XYZ file of N, CA and C in Angstrom:
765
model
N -5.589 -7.748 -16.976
C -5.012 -6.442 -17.215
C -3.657 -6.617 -17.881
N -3.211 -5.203 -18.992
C -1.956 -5.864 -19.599
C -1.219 -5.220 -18.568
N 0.542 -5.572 -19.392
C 1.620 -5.083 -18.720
C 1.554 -3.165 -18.592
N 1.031 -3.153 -20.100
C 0.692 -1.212 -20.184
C -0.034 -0.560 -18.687
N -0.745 -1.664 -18.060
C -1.065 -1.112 -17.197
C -0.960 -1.769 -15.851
N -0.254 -1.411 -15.541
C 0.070 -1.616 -13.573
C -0.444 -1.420 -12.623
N -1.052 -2.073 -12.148
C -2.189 -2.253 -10.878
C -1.318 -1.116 -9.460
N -1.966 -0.501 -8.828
C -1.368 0.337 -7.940
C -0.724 -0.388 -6.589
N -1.266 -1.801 -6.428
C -0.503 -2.256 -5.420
C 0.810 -2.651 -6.334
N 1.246 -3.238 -7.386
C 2.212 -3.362 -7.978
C 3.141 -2.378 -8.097
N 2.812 -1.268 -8.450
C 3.213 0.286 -8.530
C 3.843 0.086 -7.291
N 3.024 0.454 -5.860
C 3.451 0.647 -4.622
C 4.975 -0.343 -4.251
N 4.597 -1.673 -4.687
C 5.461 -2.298 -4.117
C 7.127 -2.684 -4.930
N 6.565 -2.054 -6.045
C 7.716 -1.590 -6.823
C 8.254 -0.378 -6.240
N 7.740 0.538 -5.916
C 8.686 1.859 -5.095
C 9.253 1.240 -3.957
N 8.572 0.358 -3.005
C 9.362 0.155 -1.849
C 10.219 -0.846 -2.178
N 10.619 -1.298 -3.051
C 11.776 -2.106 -3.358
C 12.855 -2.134 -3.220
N 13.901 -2.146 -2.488
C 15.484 -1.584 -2.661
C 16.081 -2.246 -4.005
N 16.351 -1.179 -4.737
C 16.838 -2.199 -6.095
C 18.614 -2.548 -5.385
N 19.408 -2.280 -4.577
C 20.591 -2.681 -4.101
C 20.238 -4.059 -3.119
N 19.219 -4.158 -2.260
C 19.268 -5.227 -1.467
C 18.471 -6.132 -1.536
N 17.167 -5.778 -2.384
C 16.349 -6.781 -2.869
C 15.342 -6.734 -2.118
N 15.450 -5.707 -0.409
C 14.201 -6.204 0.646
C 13.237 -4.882 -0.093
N 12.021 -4.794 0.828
C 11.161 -3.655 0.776
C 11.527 -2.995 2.058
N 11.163 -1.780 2.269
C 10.777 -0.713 2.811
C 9.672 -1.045 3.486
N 9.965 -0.070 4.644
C 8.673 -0.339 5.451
C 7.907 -1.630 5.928
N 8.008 -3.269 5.978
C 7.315 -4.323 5.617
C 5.950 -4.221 6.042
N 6.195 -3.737 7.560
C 4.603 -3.841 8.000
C 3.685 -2.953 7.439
N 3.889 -2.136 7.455
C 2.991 -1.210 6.644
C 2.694 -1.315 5.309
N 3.429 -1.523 4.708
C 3.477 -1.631 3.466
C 2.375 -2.781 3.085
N 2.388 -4.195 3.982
C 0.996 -4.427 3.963
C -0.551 -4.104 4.202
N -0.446 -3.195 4.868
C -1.569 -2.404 4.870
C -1.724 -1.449 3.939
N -1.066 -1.086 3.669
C -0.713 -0.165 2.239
C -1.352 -0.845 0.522
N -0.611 -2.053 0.773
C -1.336 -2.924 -0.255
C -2.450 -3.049 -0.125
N -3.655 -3.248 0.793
C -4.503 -4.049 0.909
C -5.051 -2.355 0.686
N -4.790 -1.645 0.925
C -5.519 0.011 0.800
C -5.428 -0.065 -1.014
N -4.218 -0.116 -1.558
C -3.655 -0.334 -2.688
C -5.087 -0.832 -4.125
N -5.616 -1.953 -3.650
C -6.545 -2.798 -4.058
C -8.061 -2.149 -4.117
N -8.277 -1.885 -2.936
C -9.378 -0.468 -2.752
C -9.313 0.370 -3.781
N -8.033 1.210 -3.614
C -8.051 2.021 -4.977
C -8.315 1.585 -6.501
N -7.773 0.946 -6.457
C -7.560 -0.007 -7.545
C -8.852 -0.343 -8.436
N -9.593 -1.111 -7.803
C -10.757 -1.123 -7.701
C -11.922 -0.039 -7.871
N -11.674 1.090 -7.257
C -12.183 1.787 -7.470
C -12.229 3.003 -9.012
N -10.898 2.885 -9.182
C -10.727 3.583 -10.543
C -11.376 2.475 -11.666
N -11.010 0.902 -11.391
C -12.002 0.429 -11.988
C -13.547 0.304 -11.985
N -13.653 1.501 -11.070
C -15.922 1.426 -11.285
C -16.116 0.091 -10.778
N -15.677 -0.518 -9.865
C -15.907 -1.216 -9.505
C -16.061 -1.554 -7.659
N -16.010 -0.358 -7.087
C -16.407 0.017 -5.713
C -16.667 1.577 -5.862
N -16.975 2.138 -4.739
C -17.412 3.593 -4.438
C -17.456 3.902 -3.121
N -16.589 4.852 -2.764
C -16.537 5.549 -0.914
C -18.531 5.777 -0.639
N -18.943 5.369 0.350
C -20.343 5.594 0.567
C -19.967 6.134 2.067
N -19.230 7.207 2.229
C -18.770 8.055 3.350
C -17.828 7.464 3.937
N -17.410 7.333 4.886
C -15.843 6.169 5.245
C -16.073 4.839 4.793
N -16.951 4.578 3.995
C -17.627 3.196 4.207
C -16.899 2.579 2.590
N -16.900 1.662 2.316
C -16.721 0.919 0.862
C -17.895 0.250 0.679
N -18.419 0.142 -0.873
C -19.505 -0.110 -1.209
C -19.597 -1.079 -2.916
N -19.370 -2.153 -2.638
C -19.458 -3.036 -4.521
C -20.536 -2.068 -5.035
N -20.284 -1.621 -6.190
C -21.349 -0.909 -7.253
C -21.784 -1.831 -8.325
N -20.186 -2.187 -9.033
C -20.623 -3.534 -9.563
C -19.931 -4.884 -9.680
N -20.456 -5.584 -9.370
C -19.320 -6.924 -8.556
C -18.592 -8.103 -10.097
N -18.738 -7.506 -11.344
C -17.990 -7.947 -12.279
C -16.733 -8.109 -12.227
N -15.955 -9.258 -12.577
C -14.754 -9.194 -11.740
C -13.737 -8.380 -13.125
N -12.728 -8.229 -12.811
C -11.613 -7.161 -13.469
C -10.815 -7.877 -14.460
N -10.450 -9.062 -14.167
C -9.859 -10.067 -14.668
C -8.152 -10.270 -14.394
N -8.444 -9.606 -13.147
C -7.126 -9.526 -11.885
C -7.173 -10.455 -11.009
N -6.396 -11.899 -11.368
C -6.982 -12.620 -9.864
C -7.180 -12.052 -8.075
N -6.157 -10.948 -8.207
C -5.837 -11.086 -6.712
C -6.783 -9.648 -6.518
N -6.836 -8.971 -7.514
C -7.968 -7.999 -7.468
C -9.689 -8.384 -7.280
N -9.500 -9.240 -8.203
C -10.871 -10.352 -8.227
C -10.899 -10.690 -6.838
N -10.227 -11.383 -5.916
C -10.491 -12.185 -4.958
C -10.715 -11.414 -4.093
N -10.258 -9.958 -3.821
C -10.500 -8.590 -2.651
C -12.076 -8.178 -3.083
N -12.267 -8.597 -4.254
C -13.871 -7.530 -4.818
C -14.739 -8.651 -4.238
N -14.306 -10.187 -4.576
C -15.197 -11.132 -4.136
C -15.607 -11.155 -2.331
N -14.350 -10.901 -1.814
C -14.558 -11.059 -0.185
C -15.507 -9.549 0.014
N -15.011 -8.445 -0.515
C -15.954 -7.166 -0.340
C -17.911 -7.454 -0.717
N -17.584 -8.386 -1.694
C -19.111 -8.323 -2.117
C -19.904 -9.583 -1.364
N -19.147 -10.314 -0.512
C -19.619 -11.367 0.270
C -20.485 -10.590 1.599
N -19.159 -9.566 1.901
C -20.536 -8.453 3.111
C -21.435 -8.294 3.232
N -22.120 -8.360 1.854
C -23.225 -8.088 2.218
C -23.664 -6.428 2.086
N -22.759 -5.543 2.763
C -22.972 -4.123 3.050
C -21.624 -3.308 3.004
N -21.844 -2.320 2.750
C -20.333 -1.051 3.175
C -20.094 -1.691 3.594
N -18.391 -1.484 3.638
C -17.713 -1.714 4.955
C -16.586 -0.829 5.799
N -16.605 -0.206 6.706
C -15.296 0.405 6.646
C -13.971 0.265 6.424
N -13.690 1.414 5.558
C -12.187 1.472 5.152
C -11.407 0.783 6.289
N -11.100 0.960 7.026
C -10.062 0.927 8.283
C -10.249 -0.566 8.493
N -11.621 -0.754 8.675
C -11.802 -2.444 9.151
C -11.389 -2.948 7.990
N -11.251 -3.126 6.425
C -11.054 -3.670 6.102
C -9.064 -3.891 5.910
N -8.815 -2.607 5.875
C -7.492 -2.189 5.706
C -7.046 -3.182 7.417
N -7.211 -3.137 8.111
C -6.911 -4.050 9.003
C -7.263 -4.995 9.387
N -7.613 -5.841 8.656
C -8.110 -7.144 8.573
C -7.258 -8.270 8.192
N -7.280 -9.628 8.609
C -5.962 -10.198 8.551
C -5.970 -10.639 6.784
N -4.353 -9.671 6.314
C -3.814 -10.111 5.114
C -2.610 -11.388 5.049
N -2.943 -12.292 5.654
C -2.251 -13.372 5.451
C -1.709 -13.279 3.732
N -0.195 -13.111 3.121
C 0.742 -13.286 2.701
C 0.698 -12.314 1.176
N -0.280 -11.176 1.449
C -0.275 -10.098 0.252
C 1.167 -9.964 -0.227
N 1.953 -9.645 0.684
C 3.059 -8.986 -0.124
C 3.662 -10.019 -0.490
N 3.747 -10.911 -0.119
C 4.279 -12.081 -0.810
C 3.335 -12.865 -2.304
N 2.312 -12.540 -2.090
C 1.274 -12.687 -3.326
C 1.477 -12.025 -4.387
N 1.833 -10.333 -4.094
C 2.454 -9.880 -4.727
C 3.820 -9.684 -5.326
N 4.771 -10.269 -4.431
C 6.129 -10.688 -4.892
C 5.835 -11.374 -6.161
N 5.022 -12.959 -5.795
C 5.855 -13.677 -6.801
C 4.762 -13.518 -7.915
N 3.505 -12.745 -7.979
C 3.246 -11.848 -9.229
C 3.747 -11.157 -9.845
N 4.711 -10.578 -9.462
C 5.751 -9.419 -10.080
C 6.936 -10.769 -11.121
N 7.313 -11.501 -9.615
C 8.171 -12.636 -10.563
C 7.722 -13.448 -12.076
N 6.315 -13.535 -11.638
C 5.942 -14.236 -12.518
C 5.721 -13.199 -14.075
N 5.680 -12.091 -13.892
C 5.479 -11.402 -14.983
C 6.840 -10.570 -15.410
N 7.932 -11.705 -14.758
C 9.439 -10.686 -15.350
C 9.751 -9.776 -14.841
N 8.973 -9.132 -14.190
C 9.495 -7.997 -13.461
C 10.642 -7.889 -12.713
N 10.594 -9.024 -11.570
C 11.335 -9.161 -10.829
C 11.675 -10.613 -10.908
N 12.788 -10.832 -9.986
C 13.649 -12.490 -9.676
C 14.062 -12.427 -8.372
N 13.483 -13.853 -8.165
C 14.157 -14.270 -6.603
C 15.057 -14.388 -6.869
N 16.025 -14.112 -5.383
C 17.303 -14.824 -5.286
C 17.311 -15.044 -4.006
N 17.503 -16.380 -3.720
C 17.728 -17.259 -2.198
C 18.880 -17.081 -1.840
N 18.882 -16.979 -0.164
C 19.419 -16.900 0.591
C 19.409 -17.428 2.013
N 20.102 -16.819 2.644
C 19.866 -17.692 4.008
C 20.126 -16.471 5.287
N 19.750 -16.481 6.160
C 19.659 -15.567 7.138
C 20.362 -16.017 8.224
N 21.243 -15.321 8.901
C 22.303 -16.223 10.009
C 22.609 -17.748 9.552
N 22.885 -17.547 8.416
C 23.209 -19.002 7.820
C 22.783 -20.076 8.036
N 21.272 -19.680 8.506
C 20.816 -20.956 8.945
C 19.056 -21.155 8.158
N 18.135 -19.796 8.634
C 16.975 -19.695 7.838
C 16.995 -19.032 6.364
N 16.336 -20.019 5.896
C 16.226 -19.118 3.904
C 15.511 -18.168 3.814
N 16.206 -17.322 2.986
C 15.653 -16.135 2.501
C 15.072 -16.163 1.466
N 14.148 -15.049 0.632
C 14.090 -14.929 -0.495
C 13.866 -13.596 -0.666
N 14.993 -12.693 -1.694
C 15.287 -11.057 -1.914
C 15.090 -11.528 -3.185
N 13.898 -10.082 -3.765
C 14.049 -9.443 -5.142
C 14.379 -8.687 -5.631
N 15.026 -9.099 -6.866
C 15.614 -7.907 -7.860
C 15.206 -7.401 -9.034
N 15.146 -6.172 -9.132
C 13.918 -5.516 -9.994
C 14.565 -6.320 -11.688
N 14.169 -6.728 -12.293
C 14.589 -6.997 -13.655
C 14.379 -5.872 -14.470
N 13.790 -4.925 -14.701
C 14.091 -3.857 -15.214
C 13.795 -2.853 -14.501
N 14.751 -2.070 -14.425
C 14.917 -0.745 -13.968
C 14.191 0.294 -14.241
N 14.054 -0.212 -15.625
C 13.432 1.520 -15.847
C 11.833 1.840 -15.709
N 10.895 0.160 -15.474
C 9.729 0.202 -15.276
C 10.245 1.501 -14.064
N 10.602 0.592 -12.746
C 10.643 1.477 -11.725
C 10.762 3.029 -11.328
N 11.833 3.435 -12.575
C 12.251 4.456 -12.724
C 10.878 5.620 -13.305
N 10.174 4.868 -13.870
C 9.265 5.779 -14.865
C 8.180 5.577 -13.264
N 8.192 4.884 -12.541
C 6.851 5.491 -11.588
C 7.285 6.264 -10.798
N 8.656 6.264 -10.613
C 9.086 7.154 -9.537
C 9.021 8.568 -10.087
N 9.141 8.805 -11.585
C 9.437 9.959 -11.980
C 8.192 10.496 -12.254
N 6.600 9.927 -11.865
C 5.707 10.357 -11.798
C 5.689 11.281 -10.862
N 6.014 10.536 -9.637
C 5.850 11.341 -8.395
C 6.773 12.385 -8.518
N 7.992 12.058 -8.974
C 9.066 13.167 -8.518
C 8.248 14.669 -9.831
N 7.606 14.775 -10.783
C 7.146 15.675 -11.402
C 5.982 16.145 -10.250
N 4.975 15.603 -10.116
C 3.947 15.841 -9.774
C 4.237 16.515 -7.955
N 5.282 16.330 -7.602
C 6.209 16.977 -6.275
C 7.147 18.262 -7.040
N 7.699 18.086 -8.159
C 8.600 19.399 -8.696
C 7.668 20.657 -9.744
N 6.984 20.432 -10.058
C 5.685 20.884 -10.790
C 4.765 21.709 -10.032
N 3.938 21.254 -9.214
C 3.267 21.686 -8.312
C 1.513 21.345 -9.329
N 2.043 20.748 -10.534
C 0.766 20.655 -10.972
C -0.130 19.433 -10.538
N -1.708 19.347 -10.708
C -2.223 18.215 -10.079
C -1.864 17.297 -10.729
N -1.783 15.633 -10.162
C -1.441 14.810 -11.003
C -2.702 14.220 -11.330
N -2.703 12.996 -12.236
C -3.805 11.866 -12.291
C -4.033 11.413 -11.138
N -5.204 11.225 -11.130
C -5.979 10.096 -9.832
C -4.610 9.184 -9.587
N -4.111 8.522 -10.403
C -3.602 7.661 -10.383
C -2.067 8.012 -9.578
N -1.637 8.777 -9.990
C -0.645 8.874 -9.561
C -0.713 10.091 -8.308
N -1.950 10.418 -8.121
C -1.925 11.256 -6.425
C -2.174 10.098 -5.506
N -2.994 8.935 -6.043
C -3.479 8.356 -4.986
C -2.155 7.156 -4.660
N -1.019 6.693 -6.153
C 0.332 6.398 -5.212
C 0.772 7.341 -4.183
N 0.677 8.201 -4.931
C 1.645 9.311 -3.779
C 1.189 9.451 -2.361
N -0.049 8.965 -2.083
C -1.142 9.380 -0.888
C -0.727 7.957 -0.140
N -0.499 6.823 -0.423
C -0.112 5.562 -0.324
C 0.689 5.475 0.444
N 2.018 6.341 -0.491
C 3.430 6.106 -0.390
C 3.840 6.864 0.472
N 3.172 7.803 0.937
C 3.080 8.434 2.160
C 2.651 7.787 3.592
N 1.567 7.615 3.158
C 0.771 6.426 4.166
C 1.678 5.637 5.029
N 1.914 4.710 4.244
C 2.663 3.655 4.298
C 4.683 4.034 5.196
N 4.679 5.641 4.923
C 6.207 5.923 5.597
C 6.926 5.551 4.254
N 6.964 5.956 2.984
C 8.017 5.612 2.010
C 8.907 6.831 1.733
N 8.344 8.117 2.690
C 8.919 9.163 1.788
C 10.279 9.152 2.378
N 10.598 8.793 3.217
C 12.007 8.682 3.819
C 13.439 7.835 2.959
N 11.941 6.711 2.139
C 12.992 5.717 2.011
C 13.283 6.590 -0.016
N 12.424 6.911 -0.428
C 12.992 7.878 -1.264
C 12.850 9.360 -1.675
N 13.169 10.061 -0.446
C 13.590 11.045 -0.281
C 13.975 11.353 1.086
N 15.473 11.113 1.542
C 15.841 10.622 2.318
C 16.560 12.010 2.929
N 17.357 12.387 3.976
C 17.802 12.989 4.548
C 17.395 14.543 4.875
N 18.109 15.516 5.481
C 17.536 16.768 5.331
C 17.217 17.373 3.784
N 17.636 17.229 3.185
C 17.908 17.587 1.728
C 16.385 17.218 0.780
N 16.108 16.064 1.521
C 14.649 15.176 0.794
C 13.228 15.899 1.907
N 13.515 16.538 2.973
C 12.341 17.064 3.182
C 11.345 17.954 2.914
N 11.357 18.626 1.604
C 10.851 19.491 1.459
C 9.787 18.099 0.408
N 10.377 17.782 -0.609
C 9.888 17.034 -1.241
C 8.984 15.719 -0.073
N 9.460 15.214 0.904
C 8.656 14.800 1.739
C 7.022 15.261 2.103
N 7.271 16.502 2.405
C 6.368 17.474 2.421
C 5.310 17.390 1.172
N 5.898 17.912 0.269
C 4.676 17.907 -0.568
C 4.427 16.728 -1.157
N 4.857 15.364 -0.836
C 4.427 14.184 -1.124
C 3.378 14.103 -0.109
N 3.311 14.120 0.609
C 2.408 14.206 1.913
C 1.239 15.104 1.319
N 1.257 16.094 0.693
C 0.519 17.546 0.359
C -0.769 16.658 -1.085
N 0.234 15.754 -1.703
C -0.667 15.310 -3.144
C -1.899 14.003 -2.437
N -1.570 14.205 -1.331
C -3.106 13.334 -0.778
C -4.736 14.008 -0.655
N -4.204 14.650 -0.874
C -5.341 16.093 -1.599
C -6.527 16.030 -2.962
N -5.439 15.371 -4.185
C -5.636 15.939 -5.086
C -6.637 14.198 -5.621
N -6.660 13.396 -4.735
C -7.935 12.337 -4.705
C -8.209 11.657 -4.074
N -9.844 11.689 -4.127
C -10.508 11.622 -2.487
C -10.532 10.230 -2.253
N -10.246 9.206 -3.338
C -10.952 8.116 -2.907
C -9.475 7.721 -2.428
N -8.135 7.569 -2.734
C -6.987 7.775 -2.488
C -6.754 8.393 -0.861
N -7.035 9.658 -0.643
C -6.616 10.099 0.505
C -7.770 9.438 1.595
N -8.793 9.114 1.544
C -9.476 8.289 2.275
C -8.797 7.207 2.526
N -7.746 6.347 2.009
C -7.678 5.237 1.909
C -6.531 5.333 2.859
N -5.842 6.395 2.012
C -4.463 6.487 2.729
C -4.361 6.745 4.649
N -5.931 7.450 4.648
C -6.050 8.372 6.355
C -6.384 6.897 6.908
N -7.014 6.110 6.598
C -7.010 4.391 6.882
C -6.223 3.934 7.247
N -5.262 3.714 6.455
C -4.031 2.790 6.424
C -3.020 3.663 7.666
N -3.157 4.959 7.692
C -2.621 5.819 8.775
C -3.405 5.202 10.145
N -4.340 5.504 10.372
C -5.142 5.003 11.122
C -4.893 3.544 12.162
N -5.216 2.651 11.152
C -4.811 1.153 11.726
C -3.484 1.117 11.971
N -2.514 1.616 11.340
C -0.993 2.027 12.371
C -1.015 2.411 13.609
N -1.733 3.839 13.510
C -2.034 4.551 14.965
C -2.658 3.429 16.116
N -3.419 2.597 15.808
C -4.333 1.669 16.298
C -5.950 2.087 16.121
N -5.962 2.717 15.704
C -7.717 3.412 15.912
C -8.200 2.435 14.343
N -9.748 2.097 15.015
C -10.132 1.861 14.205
C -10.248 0.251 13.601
N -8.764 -0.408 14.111
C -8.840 -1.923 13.076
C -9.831 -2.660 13.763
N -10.741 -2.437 14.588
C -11.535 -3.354 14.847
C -13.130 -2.785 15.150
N -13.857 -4.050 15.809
C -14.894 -3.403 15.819
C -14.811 -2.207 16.994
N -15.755 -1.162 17.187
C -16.001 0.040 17.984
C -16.257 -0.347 19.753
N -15.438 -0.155 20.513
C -15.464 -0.263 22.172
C -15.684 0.890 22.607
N -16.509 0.753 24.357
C -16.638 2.165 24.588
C -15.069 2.579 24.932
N -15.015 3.860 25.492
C -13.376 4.385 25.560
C -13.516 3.762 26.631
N -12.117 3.377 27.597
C -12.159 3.151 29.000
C -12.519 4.594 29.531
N -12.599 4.677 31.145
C -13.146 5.790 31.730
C -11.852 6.207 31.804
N -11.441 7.462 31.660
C -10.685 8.562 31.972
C -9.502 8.374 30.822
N -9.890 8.198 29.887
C -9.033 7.613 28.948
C -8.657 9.007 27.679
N -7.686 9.436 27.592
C -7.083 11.051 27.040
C -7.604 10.654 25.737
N -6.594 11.987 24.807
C -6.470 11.877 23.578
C -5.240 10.573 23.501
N -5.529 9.709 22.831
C -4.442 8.317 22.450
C -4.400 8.669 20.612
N -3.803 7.341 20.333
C -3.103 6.866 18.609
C -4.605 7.607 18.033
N -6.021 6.913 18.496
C -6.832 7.485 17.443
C -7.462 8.853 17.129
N -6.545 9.967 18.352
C -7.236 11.182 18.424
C -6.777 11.881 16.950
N -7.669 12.955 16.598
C -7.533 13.460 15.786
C -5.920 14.083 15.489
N -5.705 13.979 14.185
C -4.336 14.212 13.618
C -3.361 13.507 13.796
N -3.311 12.372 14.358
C -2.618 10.831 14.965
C -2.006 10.409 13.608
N -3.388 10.181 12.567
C -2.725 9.611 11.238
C -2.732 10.386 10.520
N -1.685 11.607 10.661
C -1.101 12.461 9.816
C 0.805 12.141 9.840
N 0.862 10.789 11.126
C 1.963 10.992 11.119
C 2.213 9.610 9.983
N 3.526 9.472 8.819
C 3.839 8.506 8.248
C 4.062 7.176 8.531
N 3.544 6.223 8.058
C 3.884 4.682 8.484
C 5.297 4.621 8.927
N 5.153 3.261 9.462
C 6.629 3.194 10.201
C 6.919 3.603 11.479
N 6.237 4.764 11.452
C 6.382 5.303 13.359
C 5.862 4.756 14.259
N 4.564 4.145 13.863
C 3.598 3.563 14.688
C 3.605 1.981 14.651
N 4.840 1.698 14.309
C 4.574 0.230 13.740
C 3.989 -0.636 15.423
N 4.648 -0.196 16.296
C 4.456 -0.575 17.630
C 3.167 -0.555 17.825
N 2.488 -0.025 17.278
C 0.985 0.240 17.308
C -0.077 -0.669 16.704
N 0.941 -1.748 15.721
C -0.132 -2.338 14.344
C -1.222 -3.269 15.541
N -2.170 -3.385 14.961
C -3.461 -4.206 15.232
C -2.378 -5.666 15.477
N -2.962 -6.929 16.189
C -3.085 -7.841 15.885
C -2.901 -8.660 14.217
N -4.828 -8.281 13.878
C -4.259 -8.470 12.169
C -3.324 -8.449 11.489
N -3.166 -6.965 11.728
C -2.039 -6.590 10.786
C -0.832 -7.160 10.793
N -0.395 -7.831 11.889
C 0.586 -8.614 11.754
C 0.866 -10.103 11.247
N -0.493 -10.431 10.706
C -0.452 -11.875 10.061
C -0.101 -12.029 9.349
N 0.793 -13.186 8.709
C 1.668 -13.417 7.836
C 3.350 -13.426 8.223
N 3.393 -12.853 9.464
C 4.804 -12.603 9.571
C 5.609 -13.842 9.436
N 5.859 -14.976 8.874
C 6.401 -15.468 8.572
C 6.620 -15.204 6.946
N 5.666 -14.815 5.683
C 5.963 -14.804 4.694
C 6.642 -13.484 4.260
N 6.356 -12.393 5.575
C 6.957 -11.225 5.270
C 8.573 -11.356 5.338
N 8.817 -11.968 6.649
C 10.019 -12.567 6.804
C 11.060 -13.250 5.658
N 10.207 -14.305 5.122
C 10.934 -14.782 3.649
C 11.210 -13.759 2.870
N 9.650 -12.838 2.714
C 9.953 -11.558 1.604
C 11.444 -10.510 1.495
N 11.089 -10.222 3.293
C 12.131 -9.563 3.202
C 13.652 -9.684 3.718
């Protein structure tokens, strides 16, 4: 794929970027976010299809995305559907870091090392150009000031970036909630997107990242009752699966 076109986990992880400190937003989530990210991705390439909560290879030609390639290859190893949620919580050993130094490697961005209590190394990125960043953000910020529908493409960031708890980190205070709001609202405007996104909500809440148990006996509405993952990443981080926490050492470097 060229530079003209930007893969949506790239997109994503370019918004959660702090261009002042170099970390991301959100970390934990934001890996689940990615790995939802790829789904989409994929899918605008005709190259999966929602078969009801389920994911389904249509056609297993690869994209000529390694790291896209390698998510279509493990999907088409199943055998069968699979659910969104199970896969979205499944262990992503060092995505966002896969994706870091893809970004590095294509100029986008630059490490810069560091050290943490002056003792463990860091590694923070800095956006090398600005204005890529600037032009995805100003997708969303139209498609939130407009009220018009956007592209697949850019509802199903927005459905993401929600997901994931980003609307805080740009659109921040009382002043940014309205726009919060209807970032939240453009998960609407595509299905294979807002499926992905109620996922990635989901395996936060805890419902879902694994296989199906009966409930315990006397057991209420909990994380997976209905409307649970309406609330934004980040809240529930206390909640992530097991999985979802693998890698925490490269997230650590990341961020």
């Amino acid at each position: 794929m060229g530079r003209s076109r930007r893969t949506l986990p790239e997109e994503l992880l370019l918004l959660a970027l702090d261009p002042t400190t170099g970390t991301t937003a959100q970390p934990q989530s934001l890996d689940l976010g990615l790995a939802g990210a790829q789904l989409v991705e994929l899918a605008l390439a005709g190259r999966i299809a929602p078969d009801g909560d389920r994911i389904a290879v249509v056609v297993p030609r690869p994209t000529g995305d390694p790291t896209l390639d390698s998510a279509l290859e493990l999907l088409r190893r199943r055998g069968a559907p699979v659910r969104a949620v199970h896969w979205i919580g499944g262990p992503r050993l060092g995505l966002r870091q896969t994706y870091l130094s893809h970004l590095e490697r294509c100029g986008m961005v630059h490490a810069v090392a560091g050290q943490m209590c002056g003792v463990l190394p860091t590694t923070r990125y800095q956006a090398t150009d600005t204005a890529i960043s600037r032009e995805i953000r100003a997708r969303l910020d139209s498609a939130i000031r407009t009220g018009v529908p956007p592209d697949p493409r850019t509802a199903a960031l927005a459905a993401l970036a929600h997901a994931v708890g980003l609307g805080k980190h740009l659109y921040p205070g009382n002043e940014g909630r309205s726009s919060r709001s209807r970032l939240r609202d453009l998960i609407r405007h595509d299905p294979m997107g807002g499926m992905v996104a109620h996922a990635v909500m989901d395996v936060q809440n805890g419902a879902g990242a694994g296989p199906r148990r009966p409930a315990a006996p006397g057991a209420g509405a909990g994380a997976g009752a209905p409307g649970a993952g309406g609330r934004p990443g980040g809240r529930a981080e206390p909640g992530l699966p097991v999985q979802a926490r693998h890698g925490a050492m490269a997230r650590a470097v990341a961020h």
